[in-house]
Amino acid sequence: MIKKFLKSYALWIVIVIIAFVGLVLLINNMSTEQYIIGDVVEINSGAARVDNFDKKDGAYTADSEKLFIRFEPDSCEFFDENGKSCEATDIEVGSRVKMTTRSGLKTDKYGYTTVYIDKVEVLMNARDNVIYQSQQEENEN
């Protein structure tokens, strides 16, 4: 009788553990990170402006003047094109970046979006960014 009870009890513990692990995995997959890929127009330690958004890859494709990028004050990480940790001010204007957010992009009814960024990765340094360079040449002419 006691052995039967212990086997039953052990089975319920296994079921609860499996359910808990499944729930954790489900929640983790539901809170996927969103990201923006574009060229840095302006950047400092607390905020940035980005333009030339990648319309096929990334979460924001609308007007750059209506996007306000803020860096999470205590937890934002910055990485250069080699994947090494750096500061926001080390990233050159014109660099192609991937900015990741866990909070998502929230656009108000007027089309303005404020996003709080957790991680910034330089995909292409400014001197290698052909798109940015050609746009700068067009603006000069």
PDB file of N, CA and C in Angstrom, residues 38 85 104 137:
ATOM      1  N   GLY A  38      18.896  49.600 -38.652  1.00  0.00           N
ATOM      2  CA  GLY A  38      18.985  50.847 -39.403  1.00  0.00           C
ATOM      3  C   GLY A  38      20.332  51.512 -39.216  1.00  0.00           C
ATOM      4  N   SER A  85      32.366  44.343 -26.352  1.00  0.00           N
ATOM      5  CA  SER A  85      31.612  45.339 -25.594  1.00  0.00           C
ATOM      6  C   SER A  85      32.205  46.730 -25.809  1.00  0.00           C
ATOM      7  N   GLY A 104       9.211  45.771 -26.527  1.00  0.00           N
ATOM      8  CA  GLY A 104       8.455  45.926 -27.760  1.00  0.00           C
ATOM      9  C   GLY A 104       8.326  47.374 -28.181  1.00  0.00           C
ATOM     10  N   GLU A 137      26.314  61.568 -49.906  1.00  0.00           N
ATOM     11  CA  GLU A 137      26.733  62.210 -51.154  1.00  0.00           C
ATOM     12  C   GLU A 137      25.555  62.862 -51.856  1.00  0.00           C
TER      13      GLU A 137
END
